[in-house]
């Protein structure tokens, strides 16, 4: 649809916690960064890997999917219900990230709660789609209840 991920918005830290070291492959990515000819200090390497999309991409890390997006256009306010928002277990070690152990997850709510994956377009997604792809034609007919349009 042309949307960026909600968890890559530059205001995401007001709404979710990103636990970079919980992304599957974090340690391998950090090790790769530290094996450079002139590696940065470990804390700087961690910060670059977790906050700079170029660094995450340069080591082939899936952390790139969480870092603030370089071309992210924000529509409206943060939409926790967006289909473009990863659930807590996205790119996680599934044995460590569960609804009962959200502390092992890459992302949680700001209160540390598990975020369930979404399966439906939210009202905010629909509004953003209308902004990106305005419909110049006549109003579309509304589906009637009880009619199966798939037949």
PDB file of C-alpha atoms in Angstrom:
ATOM      1  CA  UNK A   1       0.000   0.000   0.000  1.00  0.00           C
ATOM      2  CA  UNK A   2       2.992   2.303   0.253  1.00  0.00           C
ATOM      3  CA  UNK A   3       2.897   2.692   4.030  1.00  0.00           C
ATOM      4  CA  UNK A   4       5.835   2.734   6.376  1.00  0.00           C
ATOM      5  CA  UNK A   5       5.796   0.665   9.530  1.00  0.00           C
ATOM      6  CA  UNK A   6       4.307   2.356  12.591  1.00  0.00           C
ATOM      7  CA  UNK A   7       7.157   1.074  14.774  1.00  0.00           C
ATOM      8  CA  UNK A   8       9.631   2.956  12.526  1.00  0.00           C
ATOM      9  CA  UNK A   9       8.031   6.367  13.040  1.00  0.00           C
ATOM     10  CA  UNK A  10      10.232   8.981  14.655  1.00  0.00           C
ATOM     11  CA  UNK A  11       7.682   9.367  17.468  1.00  0.00           C
ATOM     12  CA  UNK A  12       7.480   5.637  18.217  1.00  0.00           C
ATOM     13  CA  UNK A  13       9.453   5.832  21.475  1.00  0.00           C
ATOM     14  CA  UNK A  14       6.523   7.699  23.041  1.00  0.00           C
ATOM     15  CA  UNK A  15       4.322   4.661  22.346  1.00  0.00           C
ATOM     16  CA  UNK A  16       6.418   1.486  22.305  1.00  0.00           C
ATOM     17  CA  UNK A  17       9.635   0.100  23.745  1.00  0.00           C
ATOM     18  CA  UNK A  18      12.175  -1.180  21.215  1.00  0.00           C
ATOM     19  CA  UNK A  19      14.494  -3.796  22.707  1.00  0.00           C
ATOM     20  CA  UNK A  20      17.072  -4.052  19.960  1.00  0.00           C
ATOM     21  CA  UNK A  21      19.058  -6.827  21.611  1.00  0.00           C
ATOM     22  CA  UNK A  22      15.932  -9.035  21.514  1.00  0.00           C
ATOM     23  CA  UNK A  23      15.802  -9.056  17.694  1.00  0.00           C
ATOM     24  CA  UNK A  24      16.789 -12.467  16.369  1.00  0.00           C
ATOM     25  CA  UNK A  25      20.350 -12.236  15.025  1.00  0.00           C
ATOM     26  CA  UNK A  26      21.302  -9.222  17.151  1.00  0.00           C
ATOM     27  CA  UNK A  27      24.470 -10.791  18.562  1.00  0.00           C
ATOM     28  CA  UNK A  28      25.658 -12.007  15.148  1.00  0.00           C
ATOM     29  CA  UNK A  29      25.075  -8.524  13.709  1.00  0.00           C
ATOM     30  CA  UNK A  30      26.946  -6.891  16.583  1.00  0.00           C
ATOM     31  CA  UNK A  31      29.808  -9.388  16.196  1.00  0.00           C
ATOM     32  CA  UNK A  32      29.981  -8.616  12.480  1.00  0.00           C
ATOM     33  CA  UNK A  33      30.146  -4.897  13.216  1.00  0.00           C
ATOM     34  CA  UNK A  34      32.826  -5.451  15.863  1.00  0.00           C
ATOM     35  CA  UNK A  35      34.945  -7.548  13.479  1.00  0.00           C
ATOM     36  CA  UNK A  36      35.580  -4.574  11.187  1.00  0.00           C
ATOM     37  CA  UNK A  37      39.175  -3.438  10.672  1.00  0.00           C
ATOM     38  CA  UNK A  38      38.533  -0.461  12.952  1.00  0.00           C
ATOM     39  CA  UNK A  39      35.534  -1.396  15.095  1.00  0.00           C
ATOM     40  CA  UNK A  40      33.767   1.265  17.123  1.00  0.00           C
ATOM     41  CA  UNK A  41      33.599   0.950  20.910  1.00  0.00           C
ATOM     42  CA  UNK A  42      31.013  -1.684  21.860  1.00  0.00           C
ATOM     43  CA  UNK A  43      28.380   0.751  23.216  1.00  0.00           C
ATOM     44  CA  UNK A  44      28.677   2.929  20.118  1.00  0.00           C
ATOM     45  CA  UNK A  45      28.397  -0.186  17.932  1.00  0.00           C
ATOM     46  CA  UNK A  46      25.202  -1.161  19.780  1.00  0.00           C
ATOM     47  CA  UNK A  47      23.757   2.352  19.379  1.00  0.00           C
ATOM     48  CA  UNK A  48      24.614   2.472  15.678  1.00  0.00           C
ATOM     49  CA  UNK A  49      23.205  -0.990  15.028  1.00  0.00           C
ATOM     50  CA  UNK A  50      19.970  -0.205  16.863  1.00  0.00           C
ATOM     51  CA  UNK A  51      19.395   3.375  15.707  1.00  0.00           C
ATOM     52  CA  UNK A  52      21.059   3.887  12.328  1.00  0.00           C
ATOM     53  CA  UNK A  53      19.407   2.195   9.361  1.00  0.00           C
ATOM     54  CA  UNK A  54      22.583   2.379   7.259  1.00  0.00           C
ATOM     55  CA  UNK A  55      24.567   0.482   9.887  1.00  0.00           C
ATOM     56  CA  UNK A  56      21.865  -2.163  10.362  1.00  0.00           C
ATOM     57  CA  UNK A  57      21.585  -2.610   6.602  1.00  0.00           C
ATOM     58  CA  UNK A  58      25.371  -2.759   6.147  1.00  0.00           C
ATOM     59  CA  UNK A  59      25.628  -5.891   8.302  1.00  0.00           C
ATOM     60  CA  UNK A  60      22.509  -7.477   6.803  1.00  0.00           C
ATOM     61  CA  UNK A  61      20.597  -7.289  10.058  1.00  0.00           C
ATOM     62  CA  UNK A  62      16.841  -7.654  10.412  1.00  0.00           C
ATOM     63  CA  UNK A  63      17.154  -4.846  12.964  1.00  0.00           C
ATOM     64  CA  UNK A  64      16.792  -2.619   9.887  1.00  0.00           C
ATOM     65  CA  UNK A  65      13.071  -3.456  10.004  1.00  0.00           C
ATOM     66  CA  UNK A  66      12.764  -1.652  13.349  1.00  0.00           C
ATOM     67  CA  UNK A  67      15.080   1.355  12.963  1.00  0.00           C
ATOM     68  CA  UNK A  68      13.538   4.733  12.163  1.00  0.00           C
ATOM     69  CA  UNK A  69      12.799   4.711   8.440  1.00  0.00           C
ATOM     70  CA  UNK A  70      14.772   6.985   6.107  1.00  0.00           C
ATOM     71  CA  UNK A  71      11.760   7.824   3.930  1.00  0.00           C
ATOM     72  CA  UNK A  72       9.003   7.455   6.473  1.00  0.00           C
ATOM     73  CA  UNK A  73       6.009   9.732   5.830  1.00  0.00           C
ATOM     74  CA  UNK A  74       3.818   9.908   8.884  1.00  0.00           C
ATOM     75  CA  UNK A  75       0.051   9.957   8.523  1.00  0.00           C
ATOM     76  CA  UNK A  76      -1.892  11.152  11.527  1.00  0.00           C
ATOM     77  CA  UNK A  77      -0.953  10.087  15.016  1.00  0.00           C
ATOM     78  CA  UNK A  78       0.730   6.835  16.037  1.00  0.00           C
ATOM     79  CA  UNK A  79      -1.656   3.964  15.251  1.00  0.00           C
ATOM     80  CA  UNK A  80      -1.151   1.042  17.617  1.00  0.00           C
ATOM     81  CA  UNK A  81      -3.851  -0.863  15.725  1.00  0.00           C
ATOM     82  CA  UNK A  82      -2.270  -0.432  12.288  1.00  0.00           C
ATOM     83  CA  UNK A  83      -1.705  -3.506  10.175  1.00  0.00           C
ATOM     84  CA  UNK A  84       1.717  -1.917   9.551  1.00  0.00           C
ATOM     85  CA  UNK A  85       2.745  -2.370  13.198  1.00  0.00           C
ATOM     86  CA  UNK A  86       4.682  -5.520  14.036  1.00  0.00           C
ATOM     87  CA  UNK A  87       3.460  -7.652  16.862  1.00  0.00           C
ATOM     88  CA  UNK A  88       5.862  -8.266  19.728  1.00  0.00           C
ATOM     89  CA  UNK A  89       7.169 -11.538  18.355  1.00  0.00           C
ATOM     90  CA  UNK A  90       8.145 -10.172  14.923  1.00  0.00           C
ATOM     91  CA  UNK A  91      11.796 -11.126  14.257  1.00  0.00           C
ATOM     92  CA  UNK A  92      12.156 -12.513  17.775  1.00  0.00           C
ATOM     93  CA  UNK A  93      13.397 -15.742  19.275  1.00  0.00           C
ATOM     94  CA  UNK A  94       9.956 -17.315  19.642  1.00  0.00           C
ATOM     95  CA  UNK A  95      11.102 -19.325  22.669  1.00  0.00           C
ATOM     96  CA  UNK A  96      11.946 -16.123  24.581  1.00  0.00           C
ATOM     97  CA  UNK A  97       9.144 -13.851  23.367  1.00  0.00           C
ATOM     98  CA  UNK A  98       5.674 -14.982  24.376  1.00  0.00           C
ATOM     99  CA  UNK A  99       2.568 -13.231  25.701  1.00  0.00           C
ATOM    100  CA  UNK A 100       3.570 -14.358  29.195  1.00  0.00           C
ATOM    101  CA  UNK A 101       7.220 -13.239  28.758  1.00  0.00           C
ATOM    102  CA  UNK A 102       7.078  -9.949  26.829  1.00  0.00           C
ATOM    103  CA  UNK A 103      10.440  -8.906  28.295  1.00  0.00           C
ATOM    104  CA  UNK A 104      12.019 -11.246  25.709  1.00  0.00           C
ATOM    105  CA  UNK A 105      10.387  -9.437  22.774  1.00  0.00           C
ATOM    106  CA  UNK A 106      11.843  -6.843  20.376  1.00  0.00           C
ATOM    107  CA  UNK A 107       8.877  -4.491  20.854  1.00  0.00           C
ATOM    108  CA  UNK A 108       6.283  -4.062  23.573  1.00  0.00           C
ATOM    109  CA  UNK A 109       3.884  -1.352  24.645  1.00  0.00           C
ATOM    110  CA  UNK A 110       5.419   1.517  26.578  1.00  0.00           C
ATOM    111  CA  UNK A 111       4.251  -0.335  29.709  1.00  0.00           C
ATOM    112  CA  UNK A 112       6.081  -3.525  28.690  1.00  0.00           C
ATOM    113  CA  UNK A 113       2.960  -5.395  27.553  1.00  0.00           C
ATOM    114  CA  UNK A 114       2.865  -7.860  24.662  1.00  0.00           C
ATOM    115  CA  UNK A 115       1.607  -6.484  21.319  1.00  0.00           C
ATOM    116  CA  UNK A 116      -0.560  -8.907  19.360  1.00  0.00           C
ATOM    117  CA  UNK A 117      -0.087  -9.068  15.569  1.00  0.00           C
ATOM    118  CA  UNK A 118      -2.775  -7.338  13.522  1.00  0.00           C
ATOM    119  CA  UNK A 119      -4.866  -9.009  10.824  1.00  0.00           C
ATOM    120  CA  UNK A 120      -7.126  -6.124   9.785  1.00  0.00           C
ATOM    121  CA  UNK A 121      -6.677  -2.662   8.362  1.00  0.00           C
ATOM    122  CA  UNK A 122      -7.299  -0.065  11.082  1.00  0.00           C
ATOM    123  CA  UNK A 123      -9.345   3.107  10.731  1.00  0.00           C
ATOM    124  CA  UNK A 124      -6.036   5.010  10.638  1.00  0.00           C
ATOM    125  CA  UNK A 125      -4.758   2.778   7.817  1.00  0.00           C
ATOM    126  CA  UNK A 126      -7.932   3.441   5.820  1.00  0.00           C
ATOM    127  CA  UNK A 127      -7.604   7.190   6.377  1.00  0.00           C
ATOM    128  CA  UNK A 128      -3.943   7.132   5.262  1.00  0.00           C
ATOM    129  CA  UNK A 129      -4.905   5.141   2.144  1.00  0.00           C
ATOM    130  CA  UNK A 130      -7.514   7.772   1.294  1.00  0.00           C
ATOM    131  CA  UNK A 131      -4.854  10.457   1.675  1.00  0.00           C
ATOM    132  CA  UNK A 132      -2.315   8.626  -0.507  1.00  0.00           C
ATOM    133  CA  UNK A 133      -4.786   7.389  -3.118  1.00  0.00           C
ATOM    134  CA  UNK A 134      -7.662   9.860  -3.326  1.00  0.00           C
ATOM    135  CA  UNK A 135     -10.714   8.511  -5.146  1.00  0.00           C
ATOM    136  CA  UNK A 136     -11.760  11.091  -7.773  1.00  0.00           C
ATOM    137  CA  UNK A 137     -14.808   9.191  -8.984  1.00  0.00           C
ATOM    138  CA  UNK A 138     -18.293   8.760  -7.607  1.00  0.00           C
ATOM    139  CA  UNK A 139     -18.846   7.380  -4.153  1.00  0.00           C
ATOM    140  CA  UNK A 140     -18.374   3.633  -3.997  1.00  0.00           C
ATOM    141  CA  UNK A 141     -21.461   1.598  -3.125  1.00  0.00           C
ATOM    142  CA  UNK A 142     -21.537   0.323   0.410  1.00  0.00           C
ATOM    143  CA  UNK A 143     -21.774  -3.470   0.769  1.00  0.00           C
ATOM    144  CA  UNK A 144     -25.179  -4.681   1.889  1.00  0.00           C
ATOM    145  CA  UNK A 145     -25.384  -6.853   4.955  1.00  0.00           C
ATOM    146  CA  UNK A 146     -26.047 -10.529   4.338  1.00  0.00           C
ATOM    147  CA  UNK A 147     -24.920 -10.532   0.690  1.00  0.00           C
ATOM    148  CA  UNK A 148     -21.909 -12.628  -0.263  1.00  0.00           C
ATOM    149  CA  UNK A 149     -19.959 -10.657  -2.873  1.00  0.00           C
ATOM    150  CA  UNK A 150     -17.445 -13.467  -3.402  1.00  0.00           C
ATOM    151  CA  UNK A 151     -19.899 -15.648  -5.323  1.00  0.00           C
TER     152      UNK A 151
END
